[in-house]
Amino acid sequence: MSADQHSLEGSKLLIVEPKLIKNRGHHHTQIAALRALLPDHQLHFIAGEGYDGFLGEAAATLTAADQVKARQYWRFRHGGFRQKVDAFFRSVSDGGIGSYPKSPFGHTILEVCERLEFDAHDTLIIPSANLDALESIVDFVSQLDKNTPQISMRLLDPTLGEHKDSRRAQRMKLVRDAIRKSEKIRLFSETRELAEYMWKQFDLPVTSGFYLTCSVSPLEPTPKAAGFYDTFRVGLLGAPRPGKGYDRVGAIVEELSSLIDSRSLDQTVEILLQGSGTDYVDGGVYSFAKHFKSKADKLRVTCFSDSLDPEVFEELFLSTDVILLPYDTGVYGLQGSGLVQDAVAAEKIIVHSKGIAMQDFLAHGNAIPVIGNREFSEAIVSAFEQNNRFRRGCGAAKEYFGQILKSHPFLGEADLSNSPVSIEK
């Protein structure tokens, strides 16, 4: 899309985000970030089932029923004999397999674009695209002609929402050629690592560097916490989903307790946890916190809910000195993290698992890469004792992130309709 097209009054933007349900997490911050990227566009969005309206009226909401039916249609068309027979008989009561959608939400996007009169000068963005989204866009584009809007899809996860390797490969094979042939579809990723993986694994050209600001903007002066905190605060924030390695936190805190007990610290180290009620009870990922008693007087564990209002979360985040990321590199070795972005934008020290993606954000003297639980505890103490040593690196990382956003690849092409899609080296 040309610069002139971006500034056209009346140009429309449709954001499709199935995970947009309520005011919580990166899926709602993406809307504001995309609005900032395209301020002259009329914003519309398609949300997930159960969307509670906190951002205003959605142009449409997606349903789980359509997703199930689309899966049955796919099995009938591309599955084995038993899958085809099963899909056919399951569809009988609904009017037959022909009544099922060919993709999870391609028909919904088509209905919205026709109703809102989208054309080639308008823009459609799927900021957290997976295979359902790829299939839906291929279905959508196949039903339109030259009036198809410009489509940008941002891939975040190497599994693409399909955890069965053989099925992922088969589904990708069926959409890859259509994506490559289309002049309207561009694929992006956040990390360079994921872009290179998509090229090597699926022969799909992907442009890296499509970052969206989360809770903190690197283009603004670094915000400070409103309150006063007399502890050195180490945050493990966000819901403790699988892959974040938060199940290691109990062992890391035990190591930290022993380490601090052997040191003479002039300030208490406070570990900040965020989780649901079930995370803190017996059997939960943070069950250790329920009866935690430190060997050291200068160590404290404080628990918070994972359903904080955005303003409360922002204050909690800004109050930290260190962001701890014991991520599983099997998950985060390719995909990005909103917590890394926020930590860099807020000039926080980052202690992270060695080998996670976004290394270009973590190589400015602002982060400490580690492996074992003991190393995590030693890195926390090192950050405490040498806090000033990291200030210049944190500032440099923030400046780098700001430059990334100023040269955003989504806005950088002279004409999206004619420019080839390529991996950013």
Short mmCIF file of C-alpha atoms in Angstrom, two decimals:
data_model
loop_
_atom_site.label_atom_id
_atom_site.label_comp_id
_atom_site.label_asym_id
_atom_site.label_seq_id
_atom_site.Cartn_x
_atom_site.Cartn_y
_atom_site.Cartn_z
CA MET A 1 0.00 0.00 0.00
CA SER A 2 1.38 3.37 -0.97
CA ALA A 3 1.86 6.26 1.41
CA ASP A 4 -0.95 8.08 -0.43
CA GLN A 5 -3.30 5.19 0.14
CA HIS A 6 -2.52 5.20 3.86
CA SER A 7 -3.56 8.82 4.13
CA LEU A 8 -6.75 8.60 2.09
CA GLU A 9 -9.72 9.83 4.07
CA GLY A 10 -12.35 7.14 4.31
CA SER A 11 -9.94 4.21 3.87
CA LYS A 12 -11.10 1.35 6.06
CA LEU A 13 -9.26 -1.06 8.34
CA LEU A 14 -10.68 -4.43 9.40
CA ILE A 15 -8.88 -6.26 12.21
CA VAL A 16 -9.73 -9.94 12.70
CA GLU A 17 -8.86 -11.24 16.17
CA PRO A 18 -10.60 -14.45 17.31
CA LYS A 19 -9.02 -14.16 20.76
CA LEU A 20 -10.44 -10.71 21.35
CA ILE A 21 -13.05 -11.52 23.98
CA LYS A 22 -12.49 -9.26 26.97
CA ASN A 23 -10.23 -6.53 28.28
CA ARG A 24 -7.22 -8.63 29.12
CA GLY A 25 -3.94 -9.48 27.45
CA HIS A 26 -2.09 -8.56 24.28
CA HIS A 27 -5.09 -9.26 22.05
CA HIS A 28 -6.80 -6.07 23.13
CA THR A 29 -3.64 -3.90 23.13
CA GLN A 30 -3.13 -4.85 19.46
CA ILE A 31 -6.24 -2.90 18.49
CA ALA A 32 -4.89 0.38 19.88
CA ALA A 33 -1.45 -0.28 18.37
CA LEU A 34 -2.89 -0.89 14.90
CA ARG A 35 -5.10 2.17 15.23
CA ALA A 36 -1.93 4.18 15.91
CA LEU A 37 -0.22 2.68 12.83
CA LEU A 38 -3.15 3.63 10.59
CA PRO A 39 -4.71 6.67 12.27
CA ASP A 40 -6.57 7.88 9.15
CA HIS A 41 -8.46 4.64 8.61
CA GLN A 42 -11.98 3.85 9.78
CA LEU A 43 -11.51 1.03 12.24
CA HIS A 44 -13.70 -2.09 12.29
CA PHE A 45 -12.97 -5.41 13.93
CA ILE A 46 -14.17 -8.99 14.11
CA ALA A 47 -13.95 -10.45 17.62
CA GLY A 48 -14.16 -13.87 19.21
CA GLU A 49 -17.23 -15.62 20.53
CA GLY A 50 -18.23 -14.13 23.86
CA TYR A 51 -16.78 -10.68 23.10
CA ASP A 52 -18.10 -8.38 25.85
CA GLY A 53 -18.14 -5.11 23.91
CA PHE A 54 -15.48 -3.24 25.87
CA LEU A 55 -13.96 -1.76 22.68
CA GLY A 56 -17.27 -0.91 21.13
CA GLU A 57 -19.45 -2.80 18.69
CA ALA A 58 -17.78 -5.54 16.66
CA ALA A 59 -18.59 -5.86 12.98
CA ALA A 60 -19.09 -9.58 13.63
CA THR A 61 -18.15 -12.26 16.14
CA LEU A 62 -16.76 -15.68 15.30
CA THR A 63 -18.36 -18.85 16.57
CA ALA A 64 -16.94 -22.12 17.82
CA ALA A 65 -19.70 -23.93 15.92
CA ASP A 66 -18.42 -22.65 12.57
CA GLN A 67 -14.90 -23.71 13.49
CA VAL A 68 -16.12 -27.25 14.28
CA LYS A 69 -18.09 -27.44 11.03
CA ALA A 70 -15.13 -26.15 9.01
CA ARG A 71 -12.97 -28.86 10.56
CA GLN A 72 -15.51 -31.49 9.51
CA TYR A 73 -15.57 -30.04 5.97
CA TRP A 74 -11.77 -30.23 5.81
CA ARG A 75 -11.83 -33.87 6.94
CA PHE A 76 -14.44 -34.72 4.31
CA ARG A 77 -12.34 -33.11 1.57
CA HIS A 78 -8.83 -34.04 2.65
CA GLY A 79 -8.99 -36.69 5.37
CA GLY A 80 -8.74 -40.47 5.23
CA PHE A 81 -11.65 -42.74 4.36
CA ARG A 82 -12.88 -43.09 7.95
CA GLN A 83 -12.64 -39.34 8.50
CA LYS A 84 -14.67 -38.70 5.35
CA VAL A 85 -17.39 -41.14 6.37
CA ASP A 86 -17.51 -39.76 9.92
CA ALA A 87 -17.69 -36.15 8.69
CA PHE A 88 -20.48 -37.01 6.25
CA PHE A 89 -22.69 -38.69 8.85
CA ARG A 90 -22.05 -35.94 11.39
CA SER A 91 -23.27 -33.38 8.86
CA VAL A 92 -26.52 -35.15 7.95
CA SER A 93 -28.59 -33.56 10.70
CA ASP A 94 -27.26 -30.11 9.67
CA GLY A 95 -28.32 -30.46 6.05
CA GLY A 96 -25.30 -32.24 4.62
CA ILE A 97 -21.61 -31.51 4.25
CA GLY A 98 -22.39 -28.95 1.54
CA SER A 99 -23.94 -26.67 4.15
CA TYR A 100 -20.70 -26.48 6.11
CA PRO A 101 -18.29 -23.53 5.71
CA LYS A 102 -15.15 -24.22 3.70
CA SER A 103 -13.03 -22.41 6.30
CA PRO A 104 -13.44 -21.35 9.93
CA PHE A 105 -14.27 -17.71 9.21
CA GLY A 106 -13.65 -16.85 5.55
CA HIS A 107 -17.40 -16.47 5.01
CA THR A 108 -17.65 -14.10 8.00
CA ILE A 109 -14.88 -11.87 6.65
CA LEU A 110 -16.57 -11.87 3.23
CA GLU A 111 -19.93 -10.86 4.71
CA VAL A 112 -18.37 -8.01 6.70
CA CYS A 113 -16.30 -6.70 3.78
CA GLU A 114 -19.31 -6.74 1.47
CA ARG A 115 -21.55 -5.05 4.04
CA LEU A 116 -18.96 -2.36 4.81
CA GLU A 117 -18.07 -1.99 1.11
CA PHE A 118 -14.35 -2.76 1.43
CA ASP A 119 -12.33 -2.46 -1.76
CA ALA A 120 -8.72 -2.58 -2.97
CA HIS A 121 -7.84 0.68 -1.18
CA ASP A 122 -8.76 -0.77 2.22
CA THR A 123 -6.80 -2.95 4.61
CA LEU A 124 -7.44 -6.21 6.43
CA ILE A 125 -5.08 -7.29 9.21
CA ILE A 126 -4.99 -10.50 11.22
CA PRO A 127 -2.42 -9.70 13.95
CA SER A 128 -2.20 -13.20 15.47
CA ALA A 129 -2.78 -15.45 12.49
CA ASN A 130 -2.72 -19.25 12.61
CA LEU A 131 -3.71 -22.00 10.18
CA ASP A 132 -7.41 -21.32 10.70
CA ALA A 133 -6.73 -17.75 9.61
CA LEU A 134 -4.62 -18.79 6.62
CA GLU A 135 -7.34 -21.16 5.43
CA SER A 136 -9.99 -18.52 5.98
CA ILE A 137 -8.12 -15.87 4.01
CA VAL A 138 -7.49 -18.23 1.09
CA ASP A 139 -11.23 -19.01 1.10
CA PHE A 140 -12.06 -15.29 1.31
CA VAL A 141 -9.71 -14.23 -1.52
CA SER A 142 -10.98 -17.02 -3.79
CA GLN A 143 -14.43 -15.39 -3.74
CA LEU A 144 -13.30 -11.87 -4.65
CA ASP A 145 -11.65 -10.21 -7.60
CA LYS A 146 -9.53 -7.09 -7.97
CA ASN A 147 -11.55 -5.39 -5.21
CA THR A 148 -9.96 -7.60 -2.55
CA PRO A 149 -8.48 -5.39 0.19
CA GLN A 150 -4.79 -5.53 1.01
CA ILE A 151 -4.28 -8.34 3.54
CA SER A 152 -1.54 -8.53 6.14
CA MET A 153 -1.24 -11.56 8.40
CA ARG A 154 1.15 -11.71 11.35
CA LEU A 155 2.31 -15.20 12.37
CA LEU A 156 3.31 -15.55 16.01
CA ASP A 157 3.59 -19.27 16.74
CA PRO A 158 5.53 -21.91 14.76
CA THR A 159 2.79 -24.48 15.43
CA LEU A 160 0.26 -22.13 13.81
CA GLY A 161 -2.35 -23.42 16.24
CA GLU A 162 -2.04 -26.97 14.92
CA HIS A 163 -0.03 -29.15 17.28
CA LYS A 164 -0.11 -32.34 15.19
CA ASP A 165 2.92 -32.18 12.89
CA SER A 166 1.53 -34.27 10.04
CA ARG A 167 -1.79 -32.42 9.96
CA ARG A 168 -0.01 -29.04 10.12
CA ALA A 169 2.15 -29.98 7.14
CA GLN A 170 -0.86 -31.17 5.16
CA ARG A 171 -2.94 -28.09 5.93
CA MET A 172 -0.04 -25.79 5.09
CA LYS A 173 0.58 -27.55 1.80
CA LEU A 174 -3.02 -26.91 0.76
CA VAL A 175 -2.87 -23.15 1.37
CA ARG A 176 0.76 -22.35 0.54
CA ASP A 177 0.47 -22.04 -3.24
CA ALA A 178 -2.63 -19.86 -3.03
CA ILE A 179 -0.85 -17.53 -0.60
CA ARG A 180 2.27 -17.33 -2.73
CA LYS A 181 0.29 -16.58 -5.90
CA SER A 182 -1.85 -13.87 -4.37
CA GLU A 183 -0.77 -10.27 -4.89
CA LYS A 184 -2.98 -9.22 -2.00
CA ILE A 185 -1.62 -11.34 0.87
CA ARG A 186 1.51 -10.50 2.83
CA LEU A 187 2.85 -12.56 5.68
CA PHE A 188 4.74 -11.10 8.64
CA SER A 189 6.21 -12.26 11.91
CA GLU A 190 7.56 -10.51 14.96
CA THR A 191 10.89 -12.31 15.22
CA ARG A 192 13.57 -12.89 12.67
CA GLU A 193 13.87 -16.43 14.00
CA LEU A 194 10.27 -17.31 13.13
CA ALA A 195 10.49 -15.73 9.67
CA GLU A 196 13.51 -17.85 8.80
CA TYR A 197 11.81 -20.97 10.19
CA MET A 198 8.69 -20.42 8.06
CA TRP A 199 10.85 -20.09 4.96
CA LYS A 200 12.89 -23.21 5.65
CA GLN A 201 10.01 -25.34 6.92
CA PHE A 202 7.17 -24.36 4.59
CA ASP A 203 8.76 -22.37 1.75
CA LEU A 204 6.67 -19.38 2.76
CA PRO A 205 8.25 -15.92 2.48
CA VAL A 206 7.68 -13.96 5.69
CA THR A 207 8.84 -10.46 6.62
CA SER A 208 10.00 -10.10 10.21
CA GLY A 209 9.79 -7.04 12.44
CA PHE A 210 6.00 -6.62 12.69
CA TYR A 211 5.95 -5.58 16.36
CA LEU A 212 3.03 -3.86 18.04
CA THR A 213 3.37 -1.96 21.28
CA CYS A 214 1.80 -3.63 24.30
CA SER A 215 1.39 -1.79 27.61
CA VAL A 216 4.43 0.51 27.23
CA SER A 217 5.54 2.45 24.16
CA PRO A 218 9.27 2.76 23.36
CA LEU A 219 8.48 5.95 21.44
CA GLU A 220 7.44 7.79 24.61
CA PRO A 221 9.52 8.86 27.66
CA THR A 222 10.03 5.93 29.99
CA PRO A 223 7.15 5.91 32.50
CA LYS A 224 7.73 5.44 36.21
CA ALA A 225 5.56 3.76 38.80
CA ALA A 226 3.21 6.13 40.58
CA GLY A 227 3.73 4.53 43.97
CA PHE A 228 6.78 4.19 46.21
CA TYR A 229 8.22 0.71 46.71
CA ASP A 230 10.96 -0.04 49.20
CA THR A 231 11.82 -3.48 47.80
CA PHE A 232 13.82 -4.69 44.81
CA ARG A 233 10.97 -6.12 42.76
CA VAL A 234 11.29 -9.14 40.44
CA GLY A 235 8.22 -9.73 38.28
CA LEU A 236 6.88 -13.00 36.87
CA LEU A 237 3.87 -11.41 35.24
CA GLY A 238 1.03 -12.54 33.02
CA ALA A 239 -0.90 -15.79 33.26
CA PRO A 240 1.47 -18.77 33.82
CA ARG A 241 0.64 -20.51 30.56
CA PRO A 242 2.51 -23.65 29.41
CA GLY A 243 5.81 -22.74 27.80
CA LYS A 244 6.57 -19.84 30.11
CA GLY A 245 8.53 -22.08 32.47
CA TYR A 246 6.79 -20.69 35.52
CA ASP A 247 6.63 -24.18 36.99
CA ARG A 248 10.34 -23.64 37.72
CA VAL A 249 9.69 -20.61 39.87
CA GLY A 250 9.38 -22.52 43.16
CA ALA A 251 12.82 -24.07 42.65
CA ILE A 252 14.31 -20.73 41.54
CA VAL A 253 12.94 -19.00 44.66
CA GLU A 254 14.36 -21.73 46.90
CA GLU A 255 17.78 -21.24 45.30
CA LEU A 256 17.39 -17.48 45.71
CA SER A 257 16.47 -17.89 49.37
CA SER A 258 19.67 -19.82 50.07
CA LEU A 259 21.76 -17.37 48.07
CA ILE A 260 20.37 -14.26 49.77
CA ASP A 261 20.77 -15.91 53.16
CA SER A 262 24.52 -16.01 52.49
CA ARG A 263 24.70 -12.34 51.45
CA SER A 264 24.30 -9.06 53.26
CA LEU A 265 21.71 -7.19 51.22
CA ASP A 266 20.58 -3.73 52.25
CA GLN A 267 17.16 -4.12 50.61
CA THR A 268 14.49 -6.82 50.48
CA VAL A 269 14.07 -8.73 47.21
CA GLU A 270 10.36 -9.18 46.44
CA ILE A 271 9.11 -11.79 43.96
CA LEU A 272 5.85 -10.75 42.29
CA LEU A 273 3.65 -13.58 41.00
CA GLN A 274 0.51 -13.29 38.90
CA GLY A 275 -1.95 -16.14 38.51
CA SER A 276 -5.50 -17.41 38.93
CA GLY A 277 -6.90 -18.84 42.15
CA THR A 278 -6.13 -22.40 41.04
CA ASP A 279 -2.48 -21.51 40.40
CA TYR A 280 -1.94 -20.81 44.11
CA VAL A 281 -3.60 -23.88 45.65
CA ASP A 282 -2.12 -27.34 46.11
CA GLY A 283 -1.20 -28.75 42.71
CA GLY A 284 -1.05 -25.30 41.11
CA VAL A 285 2.03 -23.87 39.45
CA TYR A 286 2.48 -21.41 42.36
CA SER A 287 1.39 -23.71 45.19
CA PHE A 288 4.77 -23.14 46.87
CA ALA A 289 3.79 -19.53 47.58
CA LYS A 290 0.93 -20.58 49.88
CA HIS A 291 3.22 -21.66 52.70
CA PHE A 292 6.50 -20.12 51.56
CA LYS A 293 8.96 -19.34 54.32
CA SER A 294 12.27 -17.94 53.21
CA LYS A 295 15.58 -18.84 54.80
CA ALA A 296 16.50 -15.21 54.29
CA ASP A 297 14.90 -12.22 55.98
CA LYS A 298 15.50 -10.17 52.83
CA LEU A 299 13.25 -12.21 50.53
CA ARG A 300 9.48 -11.92 50.11
CA VAL A 301 6.92 -13.49 47.75
CA THR A 302 3.76 -11.51 46.88
CA CYS A 303 0.83 -12.93 44.91
CA PHE A 304 -1.48 -11.07 42.51
CA SER A 305 -4.47 -12.04 40.37
CA ASP A 306 -4.02 -12.57 36.64
CA SER A 307 -7.22 -10.57 35.98
CA LEU A 308 -6.02 -7.11 36.91
CA ASP A 309 -7.42 -4.02 35.21
CA PRO A 310 -4.96 -2.61 32.63
CA GLU A 311 -4.13 0.39 34.80
CA VAL A 312 -3.40 -1.81 37.82
CA PHE A 313 -1.28 -4.16 35.74
CA GLU A 314 0.68 -1.26 34.28
CA GLU A 315 1.45 0.08 37.77
CA LEU A 316 2.53 -3.40 38.89
CA PHE A 317 4.75 -3.77 35.83
CA LEU A 318 6.34 -0.34 36.20
CA SER A 319 7.09 -1.03 39.87
CA THR A 320 9.45 -3.89 38.96
CA ASP A 321 13.22 -3.67 38.70
CA VAL A 322 13.69 -7.02 36.93
CA ILE A 323 11.46 -9.05 34.63
CA LEU A 324 12.12 -12.78 35.00
CA LEU A 325 11.45 -15.00 31.96
CA PRO A 326 12.30 -18.67 32.57
CA TYR A 327 10.77 -19.50 29.17
CA ASP A 328 10.92 -22.93 27.58
CA THR A 329 13.13 -22.46 24.52
CA GLY A 330 11.22 -25.24 22.78
CA VAL A 331 8.29 -22.80 22.67
CA TYR A 332 9.92 -19.37 22.79
CA GLY A 333 12.97 -20.20 20.69
CA LEU A 334 11.12 -18.81 17.66
CA GLN A 335 8.17 -16.73 18.84
CA GLY A 336 8.23 -13.33 20.46
CA SER A 337 7.02 -12.14 23.83
CA GLY A 338 4.99 -9.08 24.74
CA LEU A 339 6.72 -9.07 28.13
CA VAL A 340 10.10 -8.67 26.42
CA GLN A 341 8.71 -5.72 24.46
CA ASP A 342 7.25 -4.07 27.55
CA ALA A 343 10.41 -4.70 29.58
CA VAL A 344 12.60 -3.13 26.89
CA ALA A 345 10.23 -0.16 26.46
CA ALA A 346 10.16 0.41 30.24
CA GLU A 347 13.96 -0.02 30.55
CA LYS A 348 13.75 -3.02 32.87
CA ILE A 349 16.54 -5.53 33.38
CA ILE A 350 15.57 -8.88 31.85
CA VAL A 351 16.73 -12.24 33.22
CA HIS A 352 15.79 -14.90 30.66
CA SER A 353 16.36 -18.44 29.50
CA LYS A 354 19.33 -18.62 27.20
CA GLY A 355 18.25 -19.29 23.62
CA ILE A 356 14.87 -17.58 23.46
CA ALA A 357 13.98 -15.51 20.40
CA MET A 358 14.18 -11.70 20.11
CA GLN A 359 17.93 -11.80 20.65
CA ASP A 360 18.22 -8.45 18.86
CA PHE A 361 16.23 -6.96 21.77
CA LEU A 362 18.32 -8.70 24.43
CA ALA A 363 21.88 -8.01 23.28
CA HIS A 364 22.37 -4.41 24.41
CA GLY A 365 23.64 -5.03 27.94
CA ASN A 366 20.08 -4.97 29.25
CA ALA A 367 19.61 -8.68 29.84
CA ILE A 368 21.19 -11.72 31.49
CA PRO A 369 20.83 -15.08 29.71
CA VAL A 370 20.92 -18.13 32.01
CA ILE A 371 20.07 -21.83 32.01
CA GLY A 372 19.74 -23.49 35.43
CA ASN A 373 17.63 -22.50 38.43
CA ARG A 374 20.73 -21.58 40.42
CA GLU A 375 21.85 -19.31 37.57
CA PHE A 376 18.49 -17.55 37.62
CA SER A 377 18.88 -16.80 41.32
CA GLU A 378 22.48 -15.64 40.84
CA ALA A 379 21.37 -13.36 37.98
CA ILE A 380 18.71 -11.76 40.20
CA VAL A 381 21.29 -11.02 42.89
CA SER A 382 23.71 -9.73 40.24
CA ALA A 383 21.02 -7.38 38.90
CA PHE A 384 20.41 -6.16 42.45
CA GLU A 385 24.05 -5.62 43.32
CA GLN A 386 25.03 -4.10 39.95
CA ASN A 387 21.82 -2.30 39.07
CA ASN A 388 23.59 0.80 37.73
CA ARG A 389 25.66 -1.30 35.33
CA PHE A 390 22.56 -2.12 33.29
CA ARG A 391 21.19 1.40 32.88
CA ARG A 392 23.04 2.25 29.68
CA GLY A 393 22.14 -1.11 28.13
CA CYS A 394 18.47 -0.71 29.02
CA GLY A 395 18.46 2.72 27.39
CA ALA A 396 20.15 1.36 24.26
CA ALA A 397 17.62 -1.49 23.99
CA LYS A 398 14.72 0.97 24.24
CA GLU A 399 16.24 3.16 21.54
CA TYR A 400 16.67 0.10 19.29
CA PHE A 401 13.02 -0.89 19.78
CA GLY A 402 11.93 2.64 18.91
CA GLN A 403 13.87 2.50 15.65
CA ILE A 404 12.24 -0.84 14.82
CA LEU A 405 8.80 0.73 15.16
CA LYS A 406 9.74 3.84 13.19
CA SER A 407 10.83 1.66 10.26
CA HIS A 408 7.88 -0.73 10.60
CA PRO A 409 7.90 -3.27 7.74
CA PHE A 410 4.12 -3.05 7.40
CA LEU A 411 4.44 0.64 6.49
CA GLY A 412 7.79 0.44 4.77
CA GLU A 413 6.80 -0.93 1.37
CA ALA A 414 6.11 1.63 -1.37
CA ASP A 415 3.29 -0.50 -2.75
CA LEU A 416 2.09 -3.64 -1.04
CA SER A 417 0.26 -4.85 -4.11
CA ASN A 418 3.39 -4.99 -6.27
CA SER A 419 6.21 -5.63 -3.82
CA PRO A 420 7.47 -9.19 -3.38
CA VAL A 421 7.26 -10.70 0.07
CA SER A 422 10.68 -11.48 1.47
CA ILE A 423 12.49 -12.48 4.60
CA GLU A 424 14.13 -9.57 6.36
CA LYS A 425 17.79 -10.47 6.81
#
